[in-house]
Amino acid sequence: MGNANSRKGRFGEVTAIRFLEEQGHRILERNWKYRRVEIDIISVCGQTLHFTEVKTRFSNCFGLPESAVHSVKLNRLKLGAEAYLEEHPQWQRISFDVLAISIRGQQTEIRHFLDLS
């Protein structure tokens, strides 16, 4: 099961990166880790540094992908962002984002939630 989940996660992240780059983002980091926190994607668009959580689902049996990003997950994302910003203090504008990817057969739907702080 873990292997299928990791393949799904990798597929979702590749899809997310392609989407973000098409939106003008420059990817700085993938799967950046700080202690027990992992930030899926760190990117820059314009003057804003984006910390992005990617959630991918192949079924709605357990709800939409964005429903898996709860307050605990957002708080961990913010903790990781604080650590990243200590190493890269030049960023003044930041955004906490979620990319929700739903895949049904050959159809992919991407919902981008910006600045969930």
Tab-separated table of N, CA, C and O in Angstrom:
chain	number	residue	atom	x	y	z
A	1	MET	N	0.819	-1.203	0.000
A	1	MET	CA	0.000	0.000	0.000
A	1	MET	C	0.858	1.260	0.000
A	1	MET	O	0.605	2.176	-0.737
A	2	GLY	N	1.891	1.294	0.831
A	2	GLY	CA	2.768	2.455	0.893
A	2	GLY	C	3.409	2.755	-0.443
A	2	GLY	O	3.598	3.892	-0.817
A	3	ASN	N	3.757	1.709	-1.191
A	3	ASN	CA	4.364	1.879	-2.492
A	3	ASN	C	3.406	2.559	-3.464
A	3	ASN	O	3.788	3.459	-4.201
A	4	ALA	N	2.143	2.137	-3.469
A	4	ALA	CA	1.128	2.772	-4.324
A	4	ALA	C	0.931	4.226	-3.913
A	4	ALA	O	0.797	5.113	-4.765
A	5	ASN	N	0.926	4.492	-2.609
A	5	ASN	CA	0.773	5.872	-2.131
A	5	ASN	C	1.956	6.736	-2.543
A	5	ASN	O	1.778	7.899	-2.897
A	6	SER	N	3.166	6.186	-2.488
A	6	SER	CA	4.331	6.987	-2.874
A	6	SER	C	4.336	7.248	-4.374
A	6	SER	O	4.706	8.336	-4.809
A	7	ARG	N	3.884	6.284	-5.187
A	7	ARG	CA	3.771	6.525	-6.633
A	7	ARG	C	2.728	7.606	-6.907
A	7	ARG	O	2.930	8.486	-7.734
A	8	LYS	N	1.610	7.531	-6.205
A	8	LYS	CA	0.549	8.537	-6.352
A	8	LYS	C	1.079	9.912	-5.954
A	8	LYS	O	0.848	10.900	-6.645
A	9	GLY	N	1.804	9.965	-4.849
A	9	GLY	CA	2.370	11.232	-4.388
A	9	GLY	C	3.357	11.810	-5.379
A	9	GLY	O	3.337	13.016	-5.662
A	10	ARG	N	4.234	10.960	-5.916
A	10	ARG	CA	5.206	11.439	-6.913
A	10	ARG	C	4.490	11.949	-8.160
A	10	ARG	O	4.841	12.992	-8.701
A	11	PHE	N	3.484	11.203	-8.623
A	11	PHE	CA	2.721	11.629	-9.798
A	11	PHE	C	2.066	12.982	-9.530
A	11	PHE	O	2.105	13.878	-10.371
A	12	GLY	N	1.471	13.128	-8.352
A	12	GLY	CA	0.835	14.393	-7.986
A	12	GLY	C	1.821	15.542	-7.949
A	12	GLY	O	1.521	16.641	-8.424
A	13	GLU	N	3.005	15.309	-7.401
A	13	GLU	CA	3.997	16.375	-7.311
A	13	GLU	C	4.527	16.774	-8.681
A	13	GLU	O	4.726	17.956	-8.953
A	14	VAL	N	4.727	15.802	-9.567
A	14	VAL	CA	5.163	16.124	-10.927
A	14	VAL	C	4.080	16.948	-11.636
A	14	VAL	O	4.377	17.948	-12.302
A	15	THR	N	2.831	16.553	-11.472
A	15	THR	CA	1.708	17.296	-12.046
A	15	THR	C	1.660	18.708	-11.465
A	15	THR	O	1.458	19.687	-12.186
A	16	ALA	N	1.857	18.818	-10.152
A	16	ALA	CA	1.830	20.117	-9.478
A	16	ALA	C	2.956	21.022	-9.971
A	16	ALA	O	2.730	22.211	-10.231
A	17	ILE	N	4.135	20.478	-10.117
A	17	ILE	CA	5.270	21.279	-10.582
A	17	ILE	C	5.010	21.794	-11.993
A	17	ILE	O	5.230	22.969	-12.288
A	18	ARG	N	4.519	20.926	-12.851
A	18	ARG	CA	4.196	21.342	-14.220
A	18	ARG	C	3.164	22.476	-14.191
A	18	ARG	O	3.311	23.486	-14.877
A	19	PHE	N	2.130	22.315	-13.364
A	19	PHE	CA	1.090	23.342	-13.242
A	19	PHE	C	1.679	24.663	-12.744
A	19	PHE	O	1.413	25.731	-13.305
A	20	LEU	N	2.462	24.603	-11.674
A	20	LEU	CA	3.037	25.827	-11.106
A	20	LEU	C	3.953	26.530	-12.103
A	20	LEU	O	3.916	27.763	-12.231
A	21	GLU	N	4.776	25.753	-12.799
A	21	GLU	CA	5.666	26.375	-13.791
A	21	GLU	C	4.861	27.044	-14.906
A	21	GLU	O	5.231	28.131	-15.373
A	22	GLU	N	3.752	26.426	-15.307
A	22	GLU	CA	2.893	27.050	-16.320
A	22	GLU	C	2.277	28.351	-15.808
A	22	GLU	O	1.958	29.242	-16.599
A	23	GLN	N	2.122	28.475	-14.485
A	23	GLN	CA	1.578	29.685	-13.874
A	23	GLN	C	2.657	30.732	-13.600
A	23	GLN	O	2.374	31.782	-13.026
A	24	GLY	N	3.912	30.430	-13.956
A	24	GLY	CA	4.992	31.394	-13.792
A	24	GLY	C	5.853	31.198	-12.562
A	24	GLY	O	6.702	32.040	-12.262
A	25	HIS	N	5.666	30.103	-11.846
A	25	HIS	CA	6.479	29.832	-10.657
A	25	HIS	C	7.851	29.283	-11.059
A	25	HIS	O	7.968	28.533	-12.026
A	26	ARG	N	8.843	29.651	-10.272
A	26	ARG	CA	10.171	29.051	-10.384
A	26	ARG	C	10.335	28.150	-9.158
A	26	ARG	O	10.241	28.624	-8.016
A	27	ILE	N	10.561	26.879	-9.387
A	27	ILE	CA	10.664	25.908	-8.297
A	27	ILE	C	12.038	26.034	-7.642
A	27	ILE	O	13.066	25.940	-8.318
A	28	LEU	N	12.047	26.231	-6.330
A	28	LEU	CA	13.299	26.316	-5.573
A	28	LEU	C	13.632	24.991	-4.886
A	28	LEU	O	14.793	24.599	-4.824
A	29	GLU	N	12.615	24.349	-4.333
A	29	GLU	CA	12.830	23.117	-3.556
A	29	GLU	C	11.672	22.153	-3.780
A	29	GLU	O	10.525	22.580	-3.954
A	30	ARG	N	12.004	20.867	-3.738
A	30	ARG	CA	10.993	19.796	-3.735
A	30	ARG	C	11.262	18.933	-2.508
A	30	ARG	O	12.407	18.581	-2.229
A	31	ASN	N	10.214	18.619	-1.790
A	31	ASN	CA	10.313	17.742	-0.608
A	31	ASN	C	11.378	18.237	0.377
A	31	ASN	O	12.190	17.462	0.866
A	32	TRP	N	11.337	19.532	0.669
A	32	TRP	CA	12.281	20.138	1.600
A	32	TRP	C	11.925	19.710	3.023
A	32	TRP	O	10.759	19.759	3.422
A	33	LYS	N	12.928	19.266	3.780
A	33	LYS	CA	12.676	18.723	5.116
A	33	LYS	C	13.331	19.565	6.205
A	33	LYS	O	14.442	20.051	6.051
A	34	TYR	N	12.590	19.679	7.294
A	34	TYR	CA	13.091	20.287	8.524
A	34	TYR	C	12.550	19.442	9.667
A	34	TYR	O	11.336	19.367	9.860
A	35	ARG	N	13.448	18.799	10.368
A	35	ARG	CA	13.058	17.871	11.425
A	35	ARG	C	12.031	16.888	10.881
A	35	ARG	O	12.303	16.159	9.954
A	36	ARG	N	10.821	16.866	11.423
A	36	ARG	CA	9.806	15.925	10.961
A	36	ARG	C	8.778	16.562	10.028
A	36	ARG	O	7.729	16.003	9.763
A	37	VAL	N	9.117	17.742	9.527
A	37	VAL	CA	8.231	18.472	8.633
A	37	VAL	C	8.790	18.376	7.215
A	37	VAL	O	9.992	18.530	7.003
A	38	GLU	N	7.902	18.133	6.264
A	38	GLU	CA	8.302	18.151	4.860
A	38	GLU	C	7.382	19.097	4.101
A	38	GLU	O	6.162	19.021	4.221
A	39	ILE	N	7.994	19.989	3.335
A	39	ILE	CA	7.246	20.895	2.482
A	39	ILE	C	7.371	20.352	1.064
A	39	ILE	O	8.482	20.194	0.547
A	40	ASP	N	6.240	20.079	0.445
A	40	ASP	CA	6.250	19.449	-0.872
A	40	ASP	C	6.960	20.293	-1.914
A	40	ASP	O	7.843	19.806	-2.616
A	41	ILE	N	6.563	21.561	-2.026
A	41	ILE	CA	7.160	22.439	-3.040
A	41	ILE	C	7.349	23.835	-2.460
A	41	ILE	O	6.446	24.379	-1.834
A	42	ILE	N	8.532	24.393	-2.694
A	42	ILE	CA	8.800	25.793	-2.371
A	42	ILE	C	9.123	26.460	-3.712
A	42	ILE	O	10.012	25.998	-4.437
A	43	SER	N	8.375	27.523	-4.014
A	43	SER	CA	8.559	28.185	-5.306
A	43	SER	C	8.446	29.694	-5.147
A	43	SER	O	8.007	30.192	-4.110
A	44	VAL	N	8.831	30.379	-6.210
A	44	VAL	CA	8.739	31.839	-6.263
A	44	VAL	C	7.910	32.221	-7.475
A	44	VAL	O	8.103	31.675	-8.570
A	45	CYS	N	6.988	33.146	-7.250
A	45	CYS	CA	6.229	33.724	-8.355
A	45	CYS	C	6.155	35.223	-8.080
A	45	CYS	O	5.625	35.636	-7.031
A	46	GLY	N	6.719	36.001	-8.956
A	46	GLY	CA	6.800	37.440	-8.716
A	46	GLY	C	7.703	37.686	-7.519
A	46	GLY	O	8.807	37.173	-7.442
A	47	GLN	N	7.206	38.423	-6.547
A	47	GLN	CA	7.970	38.735	-5.333
A	47	GLN	C	7.549	37.873	-4.146
A	47	GLN	O	7.918	38.172	-3.011
A	48	THR	N	6.769	36.810	-4.402
A	48	THR	CA	6.218	36.004	-3.310
A	48	THR	C	6.829	34.614	-3.292
A	48	THR	O	6.948	33.957	-4.329
A	49	LEU	N	7.201	34.193	-2.096
A	49	LEU	CA	7.692	32.839	-1.863
A	49	LEU	C	6.500	31.974	-1.461
A	49	LEU	O	5.765	32.313	-0.532
A	50	HIS	N	6.288	30.875	-2.170
A	50	HIS	CA	5.139	29.995	-1.943
A	50	HIS	C	5.580	28.676	-1.320
A	50	HIS	O	6.491	28.021	-1.836
A	51	PHE	N	4.914	28.311	-0.229
A	51	PHE	CA	5.085	27.012	0.416
A	51	PHE	C	3.834	26.208	0.071
A	51	PHE	O	2.737	26.558	0.516
A	52	THR	N	3.997	25.163	-0.713
A	52	THR	CA	2.839	24.468	-1.266
A	52	THR	C	2.755	23.025	-0.804
A	52	THR	O	3.720	22.262	-0.923
A	53	GLU	N	1.585	22.673	-0.298
A	53	GLU	CA	1.238	21.297	0.049
A	53	GLU	C	0.463	20.721	-1.133
A	53	GLU	O	-0.471	21.351	-1.637
A	54	VAL	N	0.851	19.531	-1.576
A	54	VAL	CA	0.191	18.877	-2.704
A	54	VAL	C	-0.579	17.673	-2.176
A	54	VAL	O	-0.026	16.841	-1.449
A	55	LYS	N	-1.845	17.601	-2.538
A	55	LYS	CA	-2.676	16.442	-2.184
A	55	LYS	C	-3.288	15.888	-3.462
A	55	LYS	O	-3.900	16.622	-4.240
A	56	THR	N	-3.126	14.583	-3.658
A	56	THR	CA	-3.612	13.917	-4.859
A	56	THR	C	-4.555	12.796	-4.471
A	56	THR	O	-4.268	12.028	-3.552
A	57	ARG	N	-5.657	12.706	-5.189
A	57	ARG	CA	-6.618	11.622	-4.953
A	57	ARG	C	-7.064	11.051	-6.297
A	57	ARG	O	-7.252	11.781	-7.259
A	58	PHE	N	-7.238	9.743	-6.308
A	58	PHE	CA	-7.762	9.063	-7.486
A	58	PHE	C	-9.229	8.696	-7.297
A	58	PHE	O	-9.842	8.111	-8.173
A	59	SER	N	-9.770	9.033	-6.130
A	59	SER	CA	-11.162	8.726	-5.814
A	59	SER	C	-11.637	9.722	-4.766
A	59	SER	O	-10.848	10.244	-3.980
A	60	ASN	N	-12.941	9.957	-4.728
A	60	ASN	CA	-13.512	10.833	-3.701
A	60	ASN	C	-14.047	10.039	-2.514
A	60	ASN	O	-14.746	10.590	-1.672
A	61	CYS	N	-13.719	8.756	-2.440
A	61	CYS	CA	-14.213	7.912	-1.345
A	61	CYS	C	-13.871	8.491	0.025
A	61	CYS	O	-14.622	8.322	0.977
A	62	PHE	N	-12.723	9.146	0.124
A	62	PHE	CA	-12.301	9.723	1.395
A	62	PHE	C	-12.389	11.247	1.373
A	62	PHE	O	-11.736	11.930	2.143
A	63	GLY	N	-13.177	11.786	0.462
A	63	GLY	CA	-13.332	13.231	0.357
A	63	GLY	C	-12.407	13.812	-0.691
A	63	GLY	O	-11.599	13.125	-1.296
A	64	LEU	N	-12.545	15.104	-0.892
A	64	LEU	CA	-11.699	15.816	-1.848
A	64	LEU	C	-10.277	15.926	-1.295
A	64	LEU	O	-10.080	15.941	-0.071
A	65	PRO	N	-9.281	16.034	-2.162
A	65	PRO	CA	-7.898	16.099	-1.673
A	65	PRO	C	-7.653	17.243	-0.696
A	65	PRO	O	-6.956	17.073	0.304
A	66	GLU	N	-8.258	18.396	-0.950
A	66	GLU	CA	-8.013	19.548	-0.071
A	66	GLU	C	-8.554	19.335	1.339
A	66	GLU	O	-8.093	19.965	2.292
A	67	SER	N	-9.507	18.417	1.497
A	67	SER	CA	-10.039	18.151	2.840
A	67	SER	C	-9.018	17.473	3.740
A	67	SER	O	-9.177	17.458	4.961
A	68	ALA	N	-7.943	16.937	3.146
A	68	ALA	CA	-6.893	16.293	3.936
A	68	ALA	C	-5.895	17.310	4.505
A	68	ALA	O	-5.013	16.943	5.284
A	69	VAL	N	-6.039	18.566	4.136
A	69	VAL	CA	-5.149	19.609	4.655
A	69	VAL	C	-5.889	20.327	5.774
A	69	VAL	O	-6.633	21.267	5.553
A	70	HIS	N	-5.686	19.850	6.978
A	70	HIS	CA	-6.367	20.385	8.156
A	70	HIS	C	-5.434	21.335	8.906
A	70	HIS	O	-4.300	21.564	8.492
A	71	SER	N	-5.913	21.885	9.984
A	71	SER	CA	-5.146	22.901	10.720
A	71	SER	C	-3.813	22.369	11.232
A	71	SER	O	-2.826	23.110	11.241
A	72	VAL	N	-3.752	21.114	11.628
A	72	VAL	CA	-2.477	20.545	12.104
A	72	VAL	C	-1.460	20.542	10.969
A	72	VAL	O	-0.291	20.915	11.149
A	73	LYS	N	-1.896	20.136	9.774
A	73	LYS	CA	-1.002	20.106	8.615
A	73	LYS	C	-0.544	21.519	8.259
A	73	LYS	O	0.631	21.740	7.971
A	74	LEU	N	-1.458	22.481	8.287
A	74	LEU	CA	-1.078	23.872	7.992
A	74	LEU	C	-0.091	24.407	9.021
A	74	LEU	O	0.851	25.121	8.672
A	75	ASN	N	-0.284	24.063	10.285
A	75	ASN	CA	0.649	24.509	11.329
A	75	ASN	C	2.035	23.912	11.117
A	75	ASN	O	3.043	24.586	11.332
A	76	ARG	N	2.100	22.650	10.681
A	76	ARG	CA	3.404	22.029	10.394
A	76	ARG	C	4.058	22.704	9.191
A	76	ARG	O	5.271	22.915	9.167
A	77	LEU	N	3.240	23.056	8.198
A	77	LEU	CA	3.759	23.760	7.026
A	77	LEU	C	4.363	25.102	7.449
A	77	LEU	O	5.452	25.474	7.017
A	78	LYS	N	3.684	25.794	8.349
A	78	LYS	CA	4.178	27.085	8.840
A	78	LYS	C	5.461	26.917	9.653
A	78	LYS	O	6.374	27.738	9.553
A	79	LEU	N	5.540	25.854	10.436
A	79	LEU	CA	6.761	25.580	11.205
A	79	LEU	C	7.940	25.361	10.261
A	79	LEU	O	9.025	25.922	10.463
A	80	GLY	N	7.733	24.579	9.222
A	80	GLY	CA	8.791	24.364	8.234
A	80	GLY	C	9.160	25.653	7.528
A	80	GLY	O	10.334	25.927	7.281
A	81	ALA	N	8.149	26.471	7.208
A	81	ALA	CA	8.400	27.739	6.534
A	81	ALA	C	9.258	28.657	7.407
A	81	ALA	O	10.170	29.324	6.900
A	82	GLU	N	8.982	28.687	8.701
A	82	GLU	CA	9.791	29.514	9.611
A	82	GLU	C	11.256	29.094	9.558
A	82	GLU	O	12.155	29.938	9.520
A	83	ALA	N	11.497	27.786	9.560
A	83	ALA	CA	12.874	27.284	9.490
A	83	ALA	C	13.520	27.663	8.154
A	83	ALA	O	14.685	28.076	8.112
A	84	TYR	N	12.767	27.518	7.078
A	84	TYR	CA	13.296	27.876	5.756
A	84	TYR	C	13.637	29.363	5.702
A	84	TYR	O	14.678	29.754	5.179
A	85	LEU	N	12.761	30.198	6.267
A	85	LEU	CA	12.972	31.645	6.235
A	85	LEU	C	14.154	32.075	7.099
A	85	LEU	O	14.777	33.108	6.824
A	86	GLU	N	14.483	31.297	8.124
A	86	GLU	CA	15.691	31.608	8.906
A	86	GLU	C	16.933	31.470	8.033
A	86	GLU	O	17.878	32.224	8.179
A	87	GLU	N	16.913	30.495	7.117
A	87	GLU	CA	18.041	30.283	6.208
A	87	GLU	C	17.991	31.234	5.002
A	87	GLU	O	19.004	31.468	4.355
A	88	HIS	N	16.807	31.742	4.678
A	88	HIS	CA	16.600	32.603	3.507
A	88	HIS	C	15.776	33.830	3.920
A	88	HIS	O	14.618	33.974	3.524
A	89	PRO	N	16.362	34.719	4.713
A	89	PRO	CA	15.592	35.832	5.301
A	89	PRO	C	15.209	36.938	4.316
A	89	PRO	O	14.492	37.861	4.690
A	90	GLN	N	15.648	36.847	3.071
A	90	GLN	CA	15.377	37.926	2.121
A	90	GLN	C	13.909	37.993	1.700
A	90	GLN	O	13.468	38.998	1.153
A	91	TRP	N	13.123	36.968	1.982
A	91	TRP	CA	11.730	36.954	1.527
A	91	TRP	C	10.823	37.700	2.489
A	91	TRP	O	10.751	37.384	3.662
A	92	GLN	N	10.115	38.683	1.957
A	92	GLN	CA	9.186	39.476	2.758
A	92	GLN	C	7.743	39.029	2.567
A	92	GLN	O	6.932	39.140	3.461
A	93	ARG	N	7.433	38.553	1.373
A	93	ARG	CA	6.069	38.131	1.060
A	93	ARG	C	6.047	36.613	0.896
A	93	ARG	O	6.785	36.063	0.089
A	94	ILE	N	5.181	35.964	1.689
A	94	ILE	CA	5.069	34.515	1.599
A	94	ILE	C	3.599	34.112	1.471
A	94	ILE	O	2.705	34.885	1.819
A	95	SER	N	3.398	32.911	0.967
A	95	SER	CA	2.054	32.390	0.797
A	95	SER	C	2.057	30.902	1.114
A	95	SER	O	2.980	30.178	0.726
A	96	PHE	N	1.046	30.457	1.844
A	96	PHE	CA	0.853	29.039	2.147
A	96	PHE	C	-0.269	28.538	1.252
A	96	PHE	O	-1.406	28.991	1.374
A	97	ASP	N	0.071	27.624	0.351
A	97	ASP	CA	-0.859	27.207	-0.691
A	97	ASP	C	-1.128	25.703	-0.629
A	97	ASP	O	-0.331	24.942	-0.084
A	98	VAL	N	-2.227	25.312	-1.236
A	98	VAL	CA	-2.550	23.897	-1.403
A	98	VAL	C	-2.895	23.680	-2.874
A	98	VAL	O	-3.664	24.444	-3.458
A	99	LEU	N	-2.302	22.646	-3.444
A	99	LEU	CA	-2.674	22.197	-4.775
A	99	LEU	C	-3.393	20.871	-4.605
A	99	LEU	O	-2.802	19.893	-4.158
A	100	ALA	N	-4.672	20.858	-4.918
A	100	ALA	CA	-5.495	19.653	-4.805
A	100	ALA	C	-5.662	19.070	-6.200
A	100	ALA	O	-6.174	19.742	-7.101
A	101	ILE	N	-5.228	17.831	-6.359
A	101	ILE	CA	-5.256	17.187	-7.671
A	101	ILE	C	-6.177	15.975	-7.593
A	101	ILE	O	-5.953	15.062	-6.795
A	102	SER	N	-7.213	15.985	-8.431
A	102	SER	CA	-8.151	14.867	-8.528
A	102	SER	C	-7.970	14.226	-9.894
A	102	SER	O	-8.047	14.910	-10.921
A	103	ILE	N	-7.745	12.926	-9.896
A	103	ILE	CA	-7.522	12.212	-11.148
A	103	ILE	C	-8.596	11.152	-11.290
A	103	ILE	O	-8.773	10.301	-10.418
A	104	ARG	N	-9.325	11.217	-12.396
A	104	ARG	CA	-10.380	10.254	-12.710
A	104	ARG	C	-10.128	9.744	-14.114
A	104	ARG	O	-10.415	10.446	-15.086
A	105	GLY	N	-9.557	8.571	-14.224
A	105	GLY	CA	-9.238	8.028	-15.546
A	105	GLY	C	-8.241	8.921	-16.249
A	105	GLY	O	-7.151	9.166	-15.753
A	106	GLN	N	-8.640	9.449	-17.393
A	106	GLN	CA	-7.757	10.316	-18.182
A	106	GLN	C	-7.932	11.795	-17.842
A	106	GLN	O	-7.269	12.638	-18.418
A	107	GLN	N	-8.842	12.105	-16.925
A	107	GLN	CA	-9.113	13.501	-16.578
A	107	GLN	C	-8.400	13.896	-15.287
A	107	GLN	O	-8.463	13.159	-14.297
A	108	THR	N	-7.755	15.037	-15.316
A	108	THR	CA	-7.085	15.576	-14.135
A	108	THR	C	-7.669	16.951	-13.842
A	108	THR	O	-7.739	17.808	-14.720
A	109	GLU	N	-8.099	17.137	-12.598
A	109	GLU	CA	-8.601	18.436	-12.161
A	109	GLU	C	-7.661	18.978	-11.098
A	109	GLU	O	-7.323	18.273	-10.143
A	110	ILE	N	-7.231	20.217	-11.272
A	110	ILE	CA	-6.319	20.855	-10.322
A	110	ILE	C	-7.014	22.077	-9.737
A	110	ILE	O	-7.511	22.936	-10.471
A	111	ARG	N	-7.043	22.129	-8.405
A	111	ARG	CA	-7.581	23.294	-7.704
A	111	ARG	C	-6.427	23.886	-6.881
A	111	ARG	O	-5.796	23.182	-6.106
A	112	HIS	N	-6.204	25.184	-7.087
A	112	HIS	CA	-5.083	25.871	-6.442
A	112	HIS	C	-5.638	26.842	-5.406
A	112	HIS	O	-6.296	27.810	-5.752
A	113	PHE	N	-5.377	26.558	-4.149
A	113	PHE	CA	-5.816	27.418	-3.057
A	113	PHE	C	-4.622	28.245	-2.595
A	113	PHE	O	-3.633	27.703	-2.106
A	114	LEU	N	-4.742	29.546	-2.744
A	114	LEU	CA	-3.633	30.459	-2.445
A	114	LEU	C	-3.787	31.112	-1.079
A	114	LEU	O	-4.891	31.454	-0.674
A	115	ASP	N	-2.655	31.277	-0.412
A	115	ASP	CA	-2.528	32.039	0.821
A	115	ASP	C	-3.553	31.641	1.885
A	115	ASP	O	-4.428	32.405	2.246
A	116	LEU	N	-3.373	30.439	2.409
A	116	LEU	CA	-4.256	29.900	3.438
A	116	LEU	C	-3.810	30.249	4.858
A	116	LEU	O	-4.217	29.604	5.800
A	117	SER	N	-2.974	31.251	4.994
A	117	SER	CA	-2.439	31.577	6.321
A	117	SER	C	-3.436	32.046	7.291
A	117	SER	O	-4.468	32.207	7.426
